[in-house]
Amino acid sequence: MYTRRIDAVLDALASCRERIPPLCDLYQPDSPQRAALENLLKSVNSAHAVMSGRKVPPA
């Protein structure tokens, strides 16, 4: 039961990791939207690493 819930979270995070970069490309590099999406991607990558049992390097 617990493993299925974690697997669902990992699947959702992986999906986000695939979908965020194309969204970033829609905005100019200096736009607040792009900055927000890049920050979101960093957070998703960090969460995925933690949920996968890997250490996250300090920011």
mmCIF file of N, CA, C and O in Angstrom:
data_model
loop_
_atom_site.group_PDB
_atom_site.id
_atom_site.type_symbol
_atom_site.label_atom_id
_atom_site.label_comp_id
_atom_site.label_asym_id
_atom_site.label_seq_id
_atom_site.Cartn_x
_atom_site.Cartn_y
_atom_site.Cartn_z
ATOM 1 N N MET A 1 0.829 -1.191 0.000
ATOM 2 C CA MET A 1 0.000 0.000 0.000
ATOM 3 C C MET A 1 0.876 1.259 0.000
ATOM 4 O O MET A 1 0.707 2.135 -0.809
ATOM 5 N N TYR A 2 1.800 1.329 0.941
ATOM 6 C CA TYR A 2 2.669 2.497 1.067
ATOM 7 C C TYR A 2 3.532 2.660 -0.194
ATOM 8 O O TYR A 2 3.719 3.769 -0.682
ATOM 9 N N THR A 3 4.034 1.546 -0.710
ATOM 10 C CA THR A 3 4.884 1.592 -1.904
ATOM 11 C C THR A 3 4.115 2.123 -3.099
ATOM 12 O O THR A 3 4.666 2.886 -3.900
ATOM 13 N N ARG A 4 2.862 1.738 -3.245
ATOM 14 C CA ARG A 4 2.058 2.243 -4.369
ATOM 15 C C ARG A 4 1.886 3.747 -4.292
ATOM 16 O O ARG A 4 1.917 4.425 -5.308
ATOM 17 N N ARG A 5 1.739 4.271 -3.114
ATOM 18 C CA ARG A 5 1.580 5.716 -2.956
ATOM 19 C C ARG A 5 2.873 6.438 -3.328
ATOM 20 O O ARG A 5 2.856 7.479 -3.981
ATOM 21 N N ILE A 6 3.999 5.889 -2.906
ATOM 22 C CA ILE A 6 5.282 6.491 -3.262
ATOM 23 C C ILE A 6 5.512 6.393 -4.764
ATOM 24 O O ILE A 6 5.975 7.350 -5.396
ATOM 25 N N ASP A 7 5.186 5.250 -5.346
ATOM 26 C CA ASP A 7 5.331 5.085 -6.798
ATOM 27 C C ASP A 7 4.478 6.108 -7.545
ATOM 28 O O ASP A 7 4.914 6.655 -8.566
ATOM 29 N N ALA A 8 3.290 6.377 -7.063
ATOM 30 C CA ALA A 8 2.419 7.373 -7.700
ATOM 31 C C ALA A 8 3.047 8.759 -7.628
ATOM 32 O O ALA A 8 3.000 9.528 -8.597
ATOM 33 N N VAL A 9 3.660 9.076 -6.493
ATOM 34 C CA VAL A 9 4.338 10.369 -6.347
ATOM 35 C C VAL A 9 5.521 10.456 -7.308
ATOM 36 O O VAL A 9 5.716 11.468 -7.988
ATOM 37 N N LEU A 10 6.313 9.401 -7.382
ATOM 38 C CA LEU A 10 7.461 9.396 -8.293
ATOM 39 C C LEU A 10 7.018 9.529 -9.742
ATOM 40 O O LEU A 10 7.659 10.228 -10.536
ATOM 41 N N ASP A 11 5.921 8.885 -10.110
ATOM 42 C CA ASP A 11 5.385 9.011 -11.470
ATOM 43 C C ASP A 11 4.946 10.443 -11.752
ATOM 44 O O ASP A 11 5.205 10.977 -12.834
ATOM 45 N N ALA A 12 4.286 11.062 -10.797
ATOM 46 C CA ALA A 12 3.832 12.446 -10.975
ATOM 47 C C ALA A 12 5.023 13.397 -11.104
ATOM 48 O O ALA A 12 5.025 14.294 -11.955
ATOM 49 N N LEU A 13 6.041 13.193 -10.294
ATOM 50 C CA LEU A 13 7.233 14.036 -10.373
ATOM 51 C C LEU A 13 7.949 13.840 -11.707
ATOM 52 O O LEU A 13 8.412 14.805 -12.321
ATOM 53 N N ALA A 14 8.033 12.601 -12.170
ATOM 54 C CA ALA A 14 8.669 12.331 -13.465
ATOM 55 C C ALA A 14 7.901 13.003 -14.596
ATOM 56 O O ALA A 14 8.496 13.551 -15.528
ATOM 57 N N SER A 15 6.594 12.983 -14.497
ATOM 58 C CA SER A 15 5.766 13.649 -15.500
ATOM 59 C C SER A 15 6.024 15.155 -15.514
ATOM 60 O O SER A 15 6.149 15.772 -16.585
ATOM 61 N N CYS A 16 6.123 15.739 -14.340
ATOM 62 C CA CYS A 16 6.433 17.170 -14.251
ATOM 63 C C CYS A 16 7.797 17.468 -14.843
ATOM 64 O O CYS A 16 7.968 18.459 -15.563
ATOM 65 N N ARG A 17 8.770 16.604 -14.568
ATOM 66 C CA ARG A 17 10.129 16.810 -15.085
ATOM 67 C C ARG A 17 10.148 16.784 -16.606
ATOM 68 O O ARG A 17 10.991 17.428 -17.222
ATOM 69 N N GLU A 18 9.249 16.060 -17.207
ATOM 70 C CA GLU A 18 9.163 16.008 -18.670
ATOM 71 C C GLU A 18 8.426 17.215 -19.244
ATOM 72 O O GLU A 18 8.742 17.670 -20.336
ATOM 73 N N ARG A 19 7.467 17.722 -18.533
ATOM 74 C CA ARG A 19 6.584 18.762 -19.069
ATOM 75 C C ARG A 19 7.035 20.188 -18.804
ATOM 76 O O ARG A 19 6.663 21.104 -19.541
ATOM 77 N N ILE A 20 7.818 20.405 -17.770
ATOM 78 C CA ILE A 20 8.215 21.771 -17.427
ATOM 79 C C ILE A 20 9.190 22.374 -18.443
ATOM 80 O O ILE A 20 9.001 23.529 -18.835
ATOM 81 N N PRO A 21 10.233 21.656 -18.891
ATOM 82 C CA PRO A 21 11.174 22.284 -19.830
ATOM 83 C C PRO A 21 10.539 22.853 -21.103
ATOM 84 O O PRO A 21 10.879 23.982 -21.490
ATOM 85 N N PRO A 22 9.597 22.157 -21.746
ATOM 86 C CA PRO A 22 8.967 22.778 -22.918
ATOM 87 C C PRO A 22 8.188 24.057 -22.572
ATOM 88 O O PRO A 22 8.119 24.986 -23.389
ATOM 89 N N LEU A 23 7.644 24.116 -21.375
ATOM 90 C CA LEU A 23 6.960 25.338 -20.948
ATOM 91 C C LEU A 23 7.963 26.476 -20.771
ATOM 92 O O LEU A 23 7.678 27.625 -21.127
ATOM 93 N N CYS A 24 9.128 26.163 -20.241
ATOM 94 C CA CYS A 24 10.167 27.190 -20.072
ATOM 95 C C CYS A 24 10.519 27.811 -21.419
ATOM 96 O O CYS A 24 10.754 29.018 -21.507
ATOM 97 N N ASP A 25 10.568 26.985 -22.457
ATOM 98 C CA ASP A 25 10.946 27.469 -23.786
ATOM 99 C C ASP A 25 9.944 28.465 -24.366
ATOM 100 O O ASP A 25 10.276 29.185 -25.303
ATOM 101 N N LEU A 26 8.760 28.536 -23.814
ATOM 102 C CA LEU A 26 7.745 29.465 -24.321
ATOM 103 C C LEU A 26 8.001 30.899 -23.863
ATOM 104 O O LEU A 26 7.428 31.831 -24.424
ATOM 105 N N TYR A 27 8.847 31.065 -22.862
ATOM 106 C CA TYR A 27 9.070 32.384 -22.269
ATOM 107 C C TYR A 27 10.512 32.847 -22.466
ATOM 108 O O TYR A 27 11.429 32.038 -22.549
ATOM 109 N N GLN A 28 10.692 34.144 -22.507
ATOM 110 C CA GLN A 28 12.018 34.737 -22.630
ATOM 111 C C GLN A 28 12.850 34.387 -21.391
ATOM 112 O O GLN A 28 12.310 34.276 -20.290
ATOM 113 N N PRO A 29 14.167 34.224 -21.575
ATOM 114 C CA PRO A 29 15.022 33.837 -20.441
ATOM 115 C C PRO A 29 14.949 34.774 -19.240
ATOM 116 O O PRO A 29 15.128 34.324 -18.110
ATOM 117 N N ASP A 30 14.663 36.049 -19.435
ATOM 118 C CA ASP A 30 14.640 36.979 -18.309
ATOM 119 C C ASP A 30 13.239 37.260 -17.772
ATOM 120 O O ASP A 30 13.057 38.140 -16.937
ATOM 121 N N SER A 31 12.258 36.490 -18.234
ATOM 122 C CA SER A 31 10.878 36.740 -17.801
ATOM 123 C C SER A 31 10.610 36.109 -16.439
ATOM 124 O O SER A 31 11.222 35.105 -16.065
ATOM 125 N N PRO A 32 9.685 36.695 -15.684
ATOM 126 C CA PRO A 32 9.340 36.114 -14.379
ATOM 127 C C PRO A 32 8.680 34.738 -14.522
ATOM 128 O O PRO A 32 8.840 33.880 -13.651
ATOM 129 N N GLN A 33 7.978 34.513 -15.621
ATOM 130 C CA GLN A 33 7.345 33.211 -15.844
ATOM 131 C C GLN A 33 8.408 32.124 -16.003
ATOM 132 O O GLN A 33 8.292 31.029 -15.427
ATOM 133 N N ARG A 34 9.428 32.430 -16.784
ATOM 134 C CA ARG A 34 10.504 31.457 -16.997
ATOM 135 C C ARG A 34 11.240 31.191 -15.686
ATOM 136 O O ARG A 34 11.556 30.038 -15.374
ATOM 137 N N ALA A 35 11.501 32.236 -14.933
ATOM 138 C CA ALA A 35 12.180 32.068 -13.651
ATOM 139 C C ALA A 35 11.352 31.186 -12.718
ATOM 140 O O ALA A 35 11.904 30.305 -12.038
ATOM 141 N N ALA A 36 10.055 31.406 -12.700
ATOM 142 C CA ALA A 36 9.176 30.602 -11.840
ATOM 143 C C ALA A 36 9.191 29.135 -12.269
ATOM 144 O O ALA A 36 9.267 28.234 -11.427
ATOM 145 N N LEU A 37 9.140 28.886 -13.570
ATOM 146 C CA LEU A 37 9.160 27.508 -14.068
ATOM 147 C C LEU A 37 10.507 26.837 -13.798
ATOM 148 O O LEU A 37 10.550 25.651 -13.442
ATOM 149 N N GLU A 38 11.592 27.585 -13.938
ATOM 150 C CA GLU A 38 12.911 27.013 -13.639
ATOM 151 C C GLU A 38 13.037 26.685 -12.155
ATOM 152 O O GLU A 38 13.604 25.651 -11.798
ATOM 153 N N ASN A 39 12.501 27.541 -11.301
ATOM 154 C CA ASN A 39 12.500 27.256 -9.861
ATOM 155 C C ASN A 39 11.641 26.042 -9.550
ATOM 156 O O ASN A 39 11.992 25.224 -8.690
ATOM 157 N N LEU A 40 10.517 25.940 -10.228
ATOM 158 C CA LEU A 40 9.645 24.775 -10.047
ATOM 159 C C LEU A 40 10.368 23.499 -10.449
ATOM 160 O O LEU A 40 10.305 22.492 -9.744
ATOM 161 N N LEU A 41 11.082 23.537 -11.571
ATOM 162 C CA LEU A 41 11.818 22.361 -12.029
ATOM 163 C C LEU A 41 12.896 21.961 -11.018
ATOM 164 O O LEU A 41 13.069 20.775 -10.727
ATOM 165 N N LYS A 42 13.589 22.932 -10.448
ATOM 166 C CA LYS A 42 14.587 22.633 -9.414
ATOM 167 C C LYS A 42 13.928 21.953 -8.215
ATOM 168 O O LYS A 42 14.465 20.989 -7.669
ATOM 169 N N SER A 43 12.773 22.456 -7.820
ATOM 170 C CA SER A 43 12.066 21.875 -6.675
ATOM 171 C C SER A 43 11.586 20.461 -6.982
ATOM 172 O O SER A 43 11.686 19.567 -6.128
ATOM 173 N N VAL A 44 11.073 20.265 -8.173
ATOM 174 C CA VAL A 44 10.604 18.931 -8.578
ATOM 175 C C VAL A 44 11.779 17.955 -8.613
ATOM 176 O O VAL A 44 11.672 16.820 -8.134
ATOM 177 N N ASN A 45 12.915 18.392 -9.167
ATOM 178 C CA ASN A 45 14.096 17.527 -9.204
ATOM 179 C C ASN A 45 14.563 17.183 -7.800
ATOM 180 O O ASN A 45 14.933 16.039 -7.521
ATOM 181 N N SER A 46 14.546 18.150 -6.916
ATOM 182 C CA SER A 46 14.939 17.918 -5.531
ATOM 183 C C SER A 46 13.987 16.935 -4.852
ATOM 184 O O SER A 46 14.424 15.997 -4.176
ATOM 185 N N ALA A 47 12.701 17.146 -5.022
ATOM 186 C CA ALA A 47 11.707 16.247 -4.422
ATOM 187 C C ALA A 47 11.855 14.829 -4.973
ATOM 188 O O ALA A 47 11.778 13.852 -4.226
ATOM 189 N N HIS A 48 12.092 14.710 -6.270
ATOM 190 C CA HIS A 48 12.264 13.391 -6.882
ATOM 191 C C HIS A 48 13.489 12.696 -6.301
ATOM 192 O O HIS A 48 13.434 11.496 -5.994
ATOM 193 N N ALA A 49 14.575 13.438 -6.144
ATOM 194 C CA ALA A 49 15.788 12.846 -5.574
ATOM 195 C C ALA A 49 15.543 12.357 -4.152
ATOM 196 O O ALA A 49 15.938 11.237 -3.800
ATOM 197 N N VAL A 50 14.892 13.174 -3.355
ATOM 198 C CA VAL A 50 14.622 12.794 -1.966
ATOM 199 C C VAL A 50 13.702 11.579 -1.908
ATOM 200 O O VAL A 50 13.949 10.633 -1.157
ATOM 201 N N MET A 51 12.665 11.582 -2.702
ATOM 202 C CA MET A 51 11.713 10.468 -2.691
ATOM 203 C C MET A 51 12.343 9.184 -3.236
ATOM 204 O O MET A 51 11.915 8.094 -2.891
ATOM 205 N N SER A 52 13.380 9.328 -4.063
ATOM 206 C CA SER A 52 14.078 8.166 -4.628
ATOM 207 C C SER A 52 15.189 7.675 -3.702
ATOM 208 O O SER A 52 15.863 6.700 -4.012
ATOM 209 N N GLY A 53 15.408 8.403 -2.598
ATOM 210 C CA GLY A 53 16.421 7.985 -1.641
ATOM 211 C C GLY A 53 17.811 8.501 -1.939
ATOM 212 O O GLY A 53 18.785 8.022 -1.377
ATOM 213 N N ARG A 54 17.923 9.480 -2.846
ATOM 214 C CA ARG A 54 19.228 10.054 -3.160
ATOM 215 C C ARG A 54 19.438 11.317 -2.337
ATOM 216 O O ARG A 54 18.487 11.992 -1.952
ATOM 217 N N LYS A 55 20.701 11.653 -2.124
ATOM 218 C CA LYS A 55 21.028 12.897 -1.422
ATOM 219 C C LYS A 55 20.896 14.055 -2.395
ATOM 220 O O LYS A 55 21.202 13.937 -3.575
ATOM 221 N N VAL A 56 20.444 15.156 -1.877
ATOM 222 C CA VAL A 56 20.291 16.367 -2.688
ATOM 223 C C VAL A 56 21.444 17.288 -2.381
ATOM 224 O O VAL A 56 21.696 17.605 -1.216
ATOM 225 N N PRO A 57 22.175 17.730 -3.439
ATOM 226 C CA PRO A 57 23.270 18.662 -3.168
ATOM 227 C C PRO A 57 22.726 19.986 -2.647
ATOM 228 O O PRO A 57 21.640 20.414 -3.030
ATOM 229 N N PRO A 58 23.484 20.651 -1.773
ATOM 230 C CA PRO A 58 23.002 21.954 -1.257
ATOM 231 C C PRO A 58 22.870 22.976 -2.364
ATOM 232 O O PRO A 58 23.639 22.963 -3.325
ATOM 233 N N ALA A 59 21.903 23.863 -2.224
ATOM 234 C CA ALA A 59 21.647 24.878 -3.260
ATOM 235 C C ALA A 59 22.638 25.984 -3.230
ATOM 236 O O ALA A 59 23.281 26.314 -2.332
#
